Amino acid sequence: MPRVLLLWLMLAPLAASADFKSKIDQVLANSPALSNAFIGIQVSSLNDGQTLYQLNSDRLFTPASNMKLFTTALALLRLGPEYRFRTQLAADHAIDATGALEGDLVFIGGGDPSLSGRTYPYEYRPGSAPGSGYSFRGVEELAGQLIARGLKRIDGNIIGDDRRYRWEPHPDPWSIGDSTWEYGAPVSALILNDNSLALMLRPGTRAGDLAQLWLSPPLEYFSIDNRVRTESDVERKLEIERKPASRELRLRGVLPMKDPGESELLAIDDPALYAAEVLRDALQRRGVAIHGQAVMRHRFADDAQKPTASPEIQAPVVLAERVSPPLSELLQVVDKVSQNLHAEVLLREVGFLRRHNGSRAGGIDEIQEFLREIGVAKEQYVFTDGSGLSRSTLVTPAAIATLLAFMYKSSYRELWTSLLPIGGVDGTLATRFHDHPEAASVHAKTGTLAHVRALSGYVSGPDRPPLAFSILVNNANAPASDIAQALDRIVLALLD
């Protein structure tokens, strides 16, 4: 190798480091949105592992949804990209010659997060209304299989069984208010439409009328006290009141006559019971007589360490089955959309298969083992959930950079980077990096909580060396859009 070229290769990272430092320092100095925040940054070369920029990179931060980087990496490596979840309808007996099923019909949750109207593989659909992808399509498919077997009558109950995972619907570190909304939906092995539904309100036809109300999917599950009135020339005011884990909603306020309306995504209280109700309704609409009720089965803390019996042992006769898309497509939704519930399910599924412990603790034990394997010290993280909704989850930018470098060098590099949102193109980065087409070379995971913003991932391109970066911002008190723009400017500095 010519000496001049060798010298350039040795000095280029040092020059790049100085260039990055100057540009990033300028962004930090000229961004009022970051002036009072606690900021951690690490930028590393993926060619040689050299650190090109550091700021508080060994300090612990709340990462918000950057936690999903660890959970999705764990699932990909421990389960494999072709792994699929199975959902079954089963019973103690087969359907007899008259179409009758003696005993209960059991709806067995296998942890499949795809029982919804969502499209796989992931497609970015700008302007989609909240809840527009909700559907009972998966349940209808299972019900159709029973009808094809000749089912006409069920003598027992419809049981929603989510015992594959321990019943811990809301991790202790989550805020109690999270349980009301879709982003804090309860964790279960039975999942329909992300364990949530859409409540839509529109003005009535005349002043004084109650607001019009719809649910999507259209199943009467909540008891709703609607006192939202339609008025002319008033300022909109809406309040939704719901006690934690309750099925009662109280709606208050006023909507102007020409108001476009409001859509809210609400978490359901008990996914296994909800799934049983949905299946019961689907079968009754097909003319099946059901003598029993919709009920649920959970697995509680006192037997959390016992290996869960297989579906064949729980109910010997499998009458219908649905298989999920491959894990690679499910992971794309987790990272592109930043789906909390799906991340929590993946954590538990790894715990279930690797440690016979489908619980939050089982998954965290496995993720700690994974981090030990890739060289992340225990002092660099405190994990209390799989999604990052918990403010007790902490991690250093250095640990995130280590994970990113490990996955980039793994055999899953192309698949792994494809899971992440692309700057200005899709996922949670679709509306970022305005007027910067070069940001399409950014693949990164966002993170958002009150007073927390994060962005970690990769920048690459044919004319620049690949870099891994992690930017964590805590204790910020500026508007979220201003903080996001500051983070984007830091990433753009890496592209110059």
Coordinates of C-alpha atoms in Angstrom, one line a residue:
M1 CA 0.0 0.0 0.0
P2 CA 1.4 3.5 -0.9
R3 CA 2.6 5.4 2.1
V4 CA 0.5 8.5 1.2
L5 CA -2.7 6.3 1.2
L6 CA -1.7 4.6 4.4
L7 CA -1.1 7.9 6.1
W8 CA -4.5 9.2 4.9
L9 CA -6.3 6.2 6.2
M10 CA -4.6 6.7 9.6
L11 CA -5.3 10.4 9.8
A12 CA -8.8 10.5 8.3
P13 CA -10.7 9.4 11.4
L14 CA -8.8 12.0 13.5
A15 CA -9.8 14.7 11.0
A16 CA -13.4 13.5 10.9
S17 CA -13.5 13.5 14.7
A18 CA -12.3 17.1 14.9
D19 CA -14.8 18.1 12.2
F20 CA -17.7 16.3 14.0
K21 CA -16.8 17.9 17.3
S22 CA -16.8 21.4 15.9
K23 CA -20.1 21.0 14.1
I24 CA -21.9 19.3 17.0
D25 CA -20.5 21.8 19.5
Q26 CA -21.9 24.6 17.3
V27 CA -25.3 23.0 17.2
L28 CA -25.3 22.5 21.0
A29 CA -24.2 26.1 21.6
N30 CA -26.8 27.6 19.2
S31 CA -29.8 25.5 20.2
P32 CA -31.9 27.2 23.0
A33 CA -34.1 24.1 23.2
L34 CA -31.1 22.2 24.6
S35 CA -29.7 24.9 26.8
N36 CA -31.1 23.6 30.1
A37 CA -31.2 19.9 29.2
F38 CA -29.0 17.0 30.2
I39 CA -27.4 15.7 26.9
G40 CA -25.5 12.5 26.1
I41 CA -23.9 11.8 22.8
Q42 CA -21.7 9.1 21.3
V43 CA -20.6 8.9 17.7
S44 CA -18.5 5.9 16.6
S45 CA -16.8 4.7 13.4
L46 CA -18.2 1.4 12.3
N47 CA -15.1 0.7 10.2
D48 CA -12.6 0.7 13.1
G49 CA -14.7 1.2 16.2
Q50 CA -13.0 4.5 17.0
T51 CA -15.0 7.0 19.1
L52 CA -15.3 10.2 17.1
Y53 CA -17.4 12.2 19.6
Q54 CA -18.4 11.9 23.3
L55 CA -20.5 13.9 25.6
N56 CA -21.7 12.3 28.9
S57 CA -21.6 9.0 27.0
D58 CA -21.1 6.9 30.2
R59 CA -23.8 8.6 32.2
L60 CA -27.2 7.0 32.6
F61 CA -30.2 8.5 30.7
T62 CA -33.9 7.7 30.3
P63 CA -33.9 6.4 26.7
A64 CA -37.7 6.3 26.1
S65 CA -38.3 4.2 23.0
N66 CA -34.6 3.8 22.3
M67 CA -35.1 0.8 24.6
K68 CA -36.7 -0.9 21.7
L69 CA -33.3 -1.2 20.0
F70 CA -32.3 -3.7 22.7
T71 CA -35.6 -5.6 22.7
T72 CA -35.8 -6.0 19.0
A73 CA -32.2 -7.0 18.7
L74 CA -32.7 -9.6 21.4
A75 CA -35.8 -11.0 19.7
L76 CA -34.1 -11.2 16.3
L77 CA -31.0 -13.0 17.7
R78 CA -32.8 -15.3 20.1
L79 CA -35.9 -16.2 18.0
G80 CA -34.7 -15.7 14.4
P81 CA -36.2 -13.7 11.5
E82 CA -38.5 -16.6 10.4
Y83 CA -40.1 -17.2 13.8
R84 CA -43.9 -17.1 13.8
F85 CA -46.5 -16.9 16.6
R86 CA -49.5 -19.2 16.6
T87 CA -53.0 -18.5 17.9
Q88 CA -55.4 -21.4 18.4
L89 CA -59.0 -22.3 19.1
A90 CA -59.1 -25.6 21.0
A91 CA -61.3 -27.7 23.1
D92 CA -61.4 -31.0 25.1
H93 CA -63.6 -32.6 22.5
A94 CA -64.0 -32.5 18.7
I95 CA -67.1 -31.1 17.1
D96 CA -69.6 -34.0 16.9
A97 CA -71.7 -35.1 13.9
T98 CA -74.5 -32.7 14.8
G99 CA -72.3 -29.7 14.9
A100 CA -72.2 -29.5 18.7
L101 CA -69.1 -28.8 20.8
E102 CA -69.3 -30.3 24.3
G103 CA -67.7 -28.1 26.9
D104 CA -65.7 -24.9 26.5
L105 CA -64.1 -23.3 23.4
V106 CA -60.6 -22.0 24.4
F107 CA -59.1 -19.0 22.6
I108 CA -55.4 -19.6 23.2
G109 CA -53.1 -16.6 22.9
G110 CA -49.7 -17.4 21.5
G111 CA -48.3 -13.8 21.8
D112 CA -49.2 -12.9 18.2
P113 CA -49.2 -9.1 17.9
S114 CA -50.5 -9.2 14.3
L115 CA -54.2 -9.9 15.0
S116 CA -55.4 -6.6 13.5
G117 CA -56.0 -4.8 10.2
R118 CA -52.4 -3.8 9.9
T119 CA -50.6 -4.5 6.6
Y120 CA -47.5 -6.7 6.6
P121 CA -44.8 -6.0 5.5
Y122 CA -44.9 -2.5 7.0
E123 CA -46.1 0.3 4.7
Y124 CA -45.9 3.9 5.5
R125 CA -49.3 5.5 5.1
P126 CA -49.3 9.3 5.6
G127 CA -52.5 10.8 7.0
S128 CA -54.0 7.7 8.3
A129 CA -56.7 8.4 10.9
P130 CA -56.2 6.9 14.4
G131 CA -57.7 3.4 14.5
S132 CA -58.0 3.2 10.7
G133 CA -56.1 0.0 10.6
Y134 CA -58.2 -1.7 13.2
S135 CA -60.0 -4.9 12.2
F136 CA -61.2 -8.2 13.6
R137 CA -60.0 -9.9 10.4
G138 CA -57.9 -12.5 12.3
V139 CA -60.8 -13.5 14.6
E140 CA -63.2 -13.7 11.7
E141 CA -60.7 -16.0 9.9
L142 CA -60.6 -18.3 13.0
A143 CA -64.4 -18.3 13.3
G144 CA -64.7 -19.2 9.6
Q145 CA -62.5 -22.2 10.2
L146 CA -64.9 -23.4 12.9
I147 CA -67.9 -22.9 10.7
A148 CA -66.1 -24.9 7.9
R149 CA -65.8 -27.8 10.4
G150 CA -69.6 -27.7 10.9
L151 CA -69.9 -25.9 14.2
K152 CA -73.5 -25.1 15.2
R153 CA -73.6 -25.1 19.0
I154 CA -71.2 -24.6 21.9
D155 CA -72.4 -26.0 25.2
G156 CA -69.8 -24.2 27.4
N157 CA -68.1 -20.9 27.6
I158 CA -65.8 -19.0 25.3
I159 CA -62.5 -18.7 27.2
G160 CA -59.8 -16.2 26.4
D161 CA -56.6 -17.9 27.7
D162 CA -53.5 -15.7 27.9
R163 CA -51.5 -17.9 30.3
R164 CA -48.5 -18.2 28.0
Y165 CA -47.3 -15.1 29.8
R166 CA -47.6 -14.1 33.5
W167 CA -50.6 -11.7 34.0
E168 CA -48.8 -8.4 34.7
P169 CA -50.7 -6.1 32.3
H170 CA -48.9 -2.9 33.3
P171 CA -45.3 -3.1 34.5
D172 CA -45.0 -1.5 37.9
P173 CA -42.7 1.4 36.7
W174 CA -45.3 2.6 34.2
S175 CA -47.4 5.6 35.2
I176 CA -50.9 4.8 36.3
G177 CA -52.3 7.2 33.7
D178 CA -50.7 5.2 30.9
S179 CA -53.2 2.5 31.3
T180 CA -56.0 4.6 29.8
W181 CA -54.4 5.1 26.4
E182 CA -53.3 2.8 23.5
Y183 CA -49.6 3.5 24.1
G184 CA -50.0 1.9 27.6
A185 CA -52.2 -1.0 26.5
P186 CA -52.1 -4.0 28.8
V187 CA -49.6 -6.7 28.0
S188 CA -51.1 -10.1 27.2
A189 CA -50.5 -13.2 25.1
L190 CA -53.9 -12.4 23.5
I191 CA -53.7 -9.3 21.4
L192 CA -56.4 -7.8 19.2
N193 CA -55.7 -4.5 17.5
D194 CA -52.9 -3.7 19.9
N195 CA -55.3 -4.3 22.8
S196 CA -57.0 -1.0 22.0
L197 CA -59.9 0.6 20.2
A198 CA -60.7 3.9 18.6
L199 CA -63.3 6.3 20.0
M200 CA -64.5 8.8 17.5
L201 CA -66.6 11.9 18.3
R202 CA -68.3 14.2 15.7
P203 CA -70.6 17.2 16.2
G204 CA -74.3 16.5 16.2
T205 CA -76.5 17.8 13.4
R206 CA -78.0 20.7 15.4
A207 CA -76.9 22.9 18.3
G208 CA -77.9 21.3 21.5
D209 CA -77.5 17.7 20.2
L210 CA -75.2 15.3 21.9
A211 CA -72.0 14.6 19.9
Q212 CA -72.2 11.6 17.6
L213 CA -70.1 8.7 18.7
W214 CA -68.5 5.7 17.0
L215 CA -66.2 2.8 18.1
S216 CA -63.7 1.1 15.8
P217 CA -63.8 -1.8 15.7
P218 CA -67.6 -1.7 16.2
L219 CA -68.1 -3.8 19.4
E220 CA -69.9 -2.5 22.4
Y221 CA -67.3 -3.2 25.1
F222 CA -67.2 0.0 27.2
S223 CA -70.1 1.5 29.1
I224 CA -70.0 5.1 27.8
D225 CA -71.7 8.1 29.4
N226 CA -71.6 10.7 26.6
R227 CA -72.4 14.2 27.7
V228 CA -70.5 16.1 24.9
R229 CA -72.8 18.6 23.4
T230 CA -72.9 20.4 20.1
E231 CA -72.9 24.2 20.2
S232 CA -72.4 27.0 17.8
D233 CA -69.6 29.6 18.2
V234 CA -67.9 27.9 21.1
E235 CA -64.4 26.8 21.8
R236 CA -63.9 23.0 21.7
K237 CA -63.5 21.4 25.0
L238 CA -63.3 17.6 25.5
E239 CA -62.6 15.5 28.6
I240 CA -62.4 11.7 28.8
E241 CA -62.5 10.2 32.2
R242 CA -61.8 6.6 32.9
K243 CA -60.6 5.0 36.1
P244 CA -57.6 2.6 35.7
A245 CA -58.6 -0.9 34.4
S246 CA -62.3 0.3 34.2
R247 CA -64.8 -0.4 31.4
E248 CA -66.6 2.9 32.1
L249 CA -66.0 6.0 30.1
R250 CA -67.3 9.5 30.9
L251 CA -67.2 12.0 28.1
R252 CA -67.7 15.7 28.9
G253 CA -67.4 19.0 26.9
V254 CA -68.6 20.8 23.8
L255 CA -67.9 20.6 20.1
P256 CA -68.5 23.5 17.7
M257 CA -70.9 22.8 14.9
K258 CA -68.1 22.8 12.2
D259 CA -65.6 20.9 14.3
P260 CA -63.8 18.1 12.4
G261 CA -64.2 15.9 15.5
E262 CA -61.8 13.9 17.6
S263 CA -60.4 10.4 17.6
E264 CA -58.8 8.8 20.6
L265 CA -57.1 5.5 20.9
L266 CA -58.1 3.9 24.2
A267 CA -56.6 0.8 25.9
I268 CA -58.9 -2.0 26.8
D269 CA -58.9 -3.4 30.4
D270 CA -58.5 -7.2 30.0
P271 CA -57.3 -8.5 26.6
A272 CA -58.2 -12.1 27.2
L273 CA -61.8 -11.2 28.1
Y274 CA -62.1 -8.8 25.2
A275 CA -60.8 -11.4 22.8
A276 CA -63.4 -14.0 24.1
E277 CA -66.2 -11.4 23.7
V278 CA -65.1 -10.7 20.1
L279 CA -64.9 -14.3 19.2
R280 CA -68.3 -15.0 20.8
D281 CA -69.8 -12.2 18.8
A282 CA -68.2 -13.4 15.5
L283 CA -69.7 -16.9 16.1
Q284 CA -73.1 -15.7 17.1
R285 CA -73.3 -13.6 13.9
R286 CA -72.7 -16.8 12.0
G287 CA -75.6 -18.5 13.7
V288 CA -73.7 -20.5 16.3
A289 CA -75.7 -21.0 19.5
I290 CA -73.5 -20.4 22.6
H291 CA -74.9 -21.5 26.0
G292 CA -72.0 -20.0 28.1
Q293 CA -70.4 -16.6 28.5
A294 CA -67.1 -15.0 27.6
V295 CA -64.6 -15.5 30.4
M296 CA -60.8 -15.3 30.7
R297 CA -57.9 -17.3 32.2
H298 CA -54.7 -15.6 33.5
R299 CA -51.5 -16.9 35.0
F300 CA -50.6 -15.1 38.2
A301 CA -47.5 -14.5 40.2
D302 CA -47.7 -17.5 42.5
D303 CA -47.2 -19.9 39.6
A304 CA -45.1 -17.6 37.4
Q305 CA -42.0 -19.8 37.5
K306 CA -43.8 -23.0 36.4
P307 CA -43.3 -23.9 32.8
T308 CA -46.5 -23.1 31.0
A309 CA -48.2 -26.2 29.5
S310 CA -48.4 -26.4 25.8
P311 CA -51.7 -25.6 24.1
E312 CA -52.1 -29.4 23.3
I313 CA -52.1 -30.2 27.0
Q314 CA -54.4 -27.3 27.9
A315 CA -56.9 -28.3 25.3
P316 CA -56.2 -31.5 23.4
V317 CA -58.2 -30.8 20.2
V318 CA -57.1 -27.9 18.1
L319 CA -60.0 -26.8 16.0
A320 CA -58.6 -23.7 14.3
E321 CA -55.2 -22.0 14.0
R322 CA -53.7 -18.8 12.7
V323 CA -50.0 -18.2 12.1
S324 CA -48.4 -14.8 12.2
P325 CA -46.2 -13.2 9.6
P326 CA -42.5 -13.8 10.1
L327 CA -40.8 -12.1 13.0
S328 CA -38.8 -9.9 10.6
E329 CA -42.0 -8.2 9.5
L330 CA -43.3 -7.9 13.1
L331 CA -40.0 -6.3 14.2
Q332 CA -40.3 -3.7 11.5
V333 CA -43.6 -2.4 13.0
V334 CA -42.1 -2.3 16.5
D335 CA -39.3 0.0 15.4
K336 CA -40.8 1.9 12.6
V337 CA -44.1 2.8 14.5
S338 CA -42.5 2.5 17.9
Q339 CA -45.2 0.1 19.2
N340 CA -44.9 -0.3 23.0
L341 CA -47.1 -3.4 23.5
H342 CA -45.4 -5.4 20.7
A343 CA -42.0 -4.7 22.3
E344 CA -43.3 -5.9 25.6
V345 CA -44.6 -9.1 24.1
L346 CA -41.3 -9.8 22.3
L347 CA -39.5 -9.5 25.7
R348 CA -41.9 -12.0 27.3
E349 CA -41.7 -14.4 24.3
V350 CA -37.9 -14.6 24.6
G351 CA -38.3 -15.2 28.3
F352 CA -40.9 -17.9 27.6
L353 CA -38.8 -19.8 25.1
R354 CA -35.3 -19.3 26.6
R355 CA -36.1 -19.5 30.3
H356 CA -39.6 -21.1 30.5
N357 CA -40.6 -17.9 32.1
G358 CA -43.0 -15.8 30.0
S359 CA -42.7 -12.7 32.2
R360 CA -41.1 -9.3 32.3
A361 CA -38.5 -10.6 34.7
G362 CA -37.7 -13.6 32.5
G363 CA -37.2 -11.4 29.4
I364 CA -35.0 -9.0 31.3
D365 CA -32.9 -11.8 32.6
E366 CA -32.3 -12.9 29.0
I367 CA -31.5 -9.4 27.8
Q368 CA -28.9 -9.0 30.6
E369 CA -27.3 -12.2 29.4
F370 CA -27.3 -10.8 25.8
L371 CA -25.6 -7.6 26.9
R372 CA -23.0 -9.5 28.8
E373 CA -22.2 -11.4 25.6
I374 CA -21.7 -8.3 23.6
G375 CA -19.6 -6.5 26.2
V376 CA -22.0 -4.1 27.9
A377 CA -21.2 -3.8 31.6
K378 CA -24.0 -3.9 34.2
E379 CA -23.1 -0.3 35.2
Q380 CA -24.3 0.9 31.8
Y381 CA -28.0 0.1 32.1
V382 CA -31.0 -0.5 34.3
F383 CA -33.8 -2.1 32.4
T384 CA -37.3 -2.4 33.9
D385 CA -39.4 -2.9 30.7
G386 CA -39.0 -3.7 27.0
S387 CA -40.6 -0.7 25.4
G388 CA -39.0 2.3 27.2
L389 CA -42.3 3.6 28.6
S390 CA -40.9 3.2 32.1
R391 CA -38.9 6.1 33.4
S392 CA -37.0 3.7 35.6
T393 CA -35.3 2.2 32.5
L394 CA -31.9 3.8 32.1
V395 CA -29.0 3.3 29.7
T396 CA -25.8 5.1 28.6
P397 CA -25.2 6.4 25.0
A398 CA -22.1 4.3 25.0
A399 CA -24.2 1.1 25.6
I400 CA -26.5 2.0 22.7
A401 CA -23.5 2.6 20.5
T402 CA -22.0 -0.8 21.4
L403 CA -25.3 -2.5 20.6
L404 CA -25.5 -0.7 17.2
A405 CA -22.0 -1.6 16.3
F406 CA -22.6 -5.3 17.3
M407 CA -25.7 -5.5 15.2
Y408 CA -24.0 -3.8 12.2
K409 CA -21.3 -6.4 12.3
S410 CA -23.7 -9.3 12.6
S411 CA -25.0 -11.5 9.9
Y412 CA -28.4 -9.6 10.2
R413 CA -26.9 -6.2 9.2
E414 CA -29.1 -5.6 6.2
L415 CA -32.3 -6.8 7.9
W416 CA -31.5 -5.0 11.1
T417 CA -31.0 -1.6 9.5
S418 CA -34.1 -2.0 7.5
L419 CA -36.2 -2.2 10.7
L420 CA -35.3 1.4 11.6
P421 CA -37.2 4.5 10.5
I422 CA -35.5 6.3 7.5
G423 CA -34.9 10.0 7.7
G424 CA -37.7 11.9 5.9
V425 CA -39.1 8.7 4.4
D426 CA -41.0 6.5 6.8
G427 CA -41.9 5.6 10.4
T428 CA -41.4 8.1 13.2
L429 CA -38.8 10.0 11.0
A430 CA -41.2 10.5 8.0
T431 CA -41.9 14.1 8.9
R432 CA -38.4 15.0 10.1
F433 CA -35.3 16.4 8.2
H434 CA -37.3 18.8 6.0
D435 CA -35.6 19.8 2.8
H436 CA -32.7 17.4 3.4
P437 CA -33.0 14.5 1.0
E438 CA -29.5 13.3 2.1
A439 CA -31.2 12.3 5.4
A440 CA -32.5 9.2 3.6
S441 CA -29.2 7.7 4.5
V442 CA -30.2 8.0 8.2
H443 CA -31.6 4.8 9.8
A444 CA -32.5 5.6 13.4
K445 CA -34.8 4.9 16.3
T446 CA -36.6 7.8 17.9
G447 CA -37.6 8.0 21.6
T448 CA -40.2 10.3 23.2
L449 CA -41.5 10.9 26.7
A450 CA -42.3 14.1 28.5
H451 CA -39.0 16.0 28.9
V452 CA -37.2 13.2 27.1
R453 CA -36.0 12.9 23.4
A454 CA -33.7 10.4 21.9
L455 CA -32.4 9.5 18.5
S456 CA -29.9 6.6 17.9
G457 CA -28.9 4.7 14.8
Y458 CA -26.7 4.9 11.7
V459 CA -25.6 7.3 9.0
S460 CA -24.0 5.9 5.9
G461 CA -23.6 6.4 2.2
P462 CA -21.3 5.7 -0.8
D463 CA -19.1 8.7 -0.1
R464 CA -18.8 8.6 3.7
P465 CA -17.8 6.0 6.2
P466 CA -20.6 4.4 8.2
L467 CA -21.2 5.8 11.7
A468 CA -23.2 4.7 14.7
F469 CA -24.6 7.5 16.9
S470 CA -26.7 7.8 20.0
I471 CA -28.2 11.1 21.2
L472 CA -30.2 11.1 24.5
V473 CA -31.8 14.3 25.9
N474 CA -33.3 14.3 29.4
N475 CA -34.8 17.1 31.5
A476 CA -35.7 19.2 28.4
N477 CA -38.3 21.8 28.9
A478 CA -38.6 23.2 25.4
P479 CA -41.3 22.4 22.8
A480 CA -40.9 18.9 21.4
S481 CA -40.6 20.1 17.9
D482 CA -37.7 22.4 18.8
I483 CA -35.8 19.6 20.5
A484 CA -36.4 17.3 17.5
Q485 CA -35.0 19.9 15.2
A486 CA -31.9 20.3 17.3
L487 CA -31.3 16.5 17.3
D488 CA -31.8 16.5 13.5
R489 CA -29.2 19.2 13.1
I490 CA -26.7 17.1 15.1
V491 CA -27.3 14.1 12.8
L492 CA -27.1 16.3 9.6
A493 CA -23.7 17.5 10.9
L494 CA -22.6 13.8 10.6
L495 CA -23.6 13.8 6.9
D496 CA -21.6 16.8 5.9

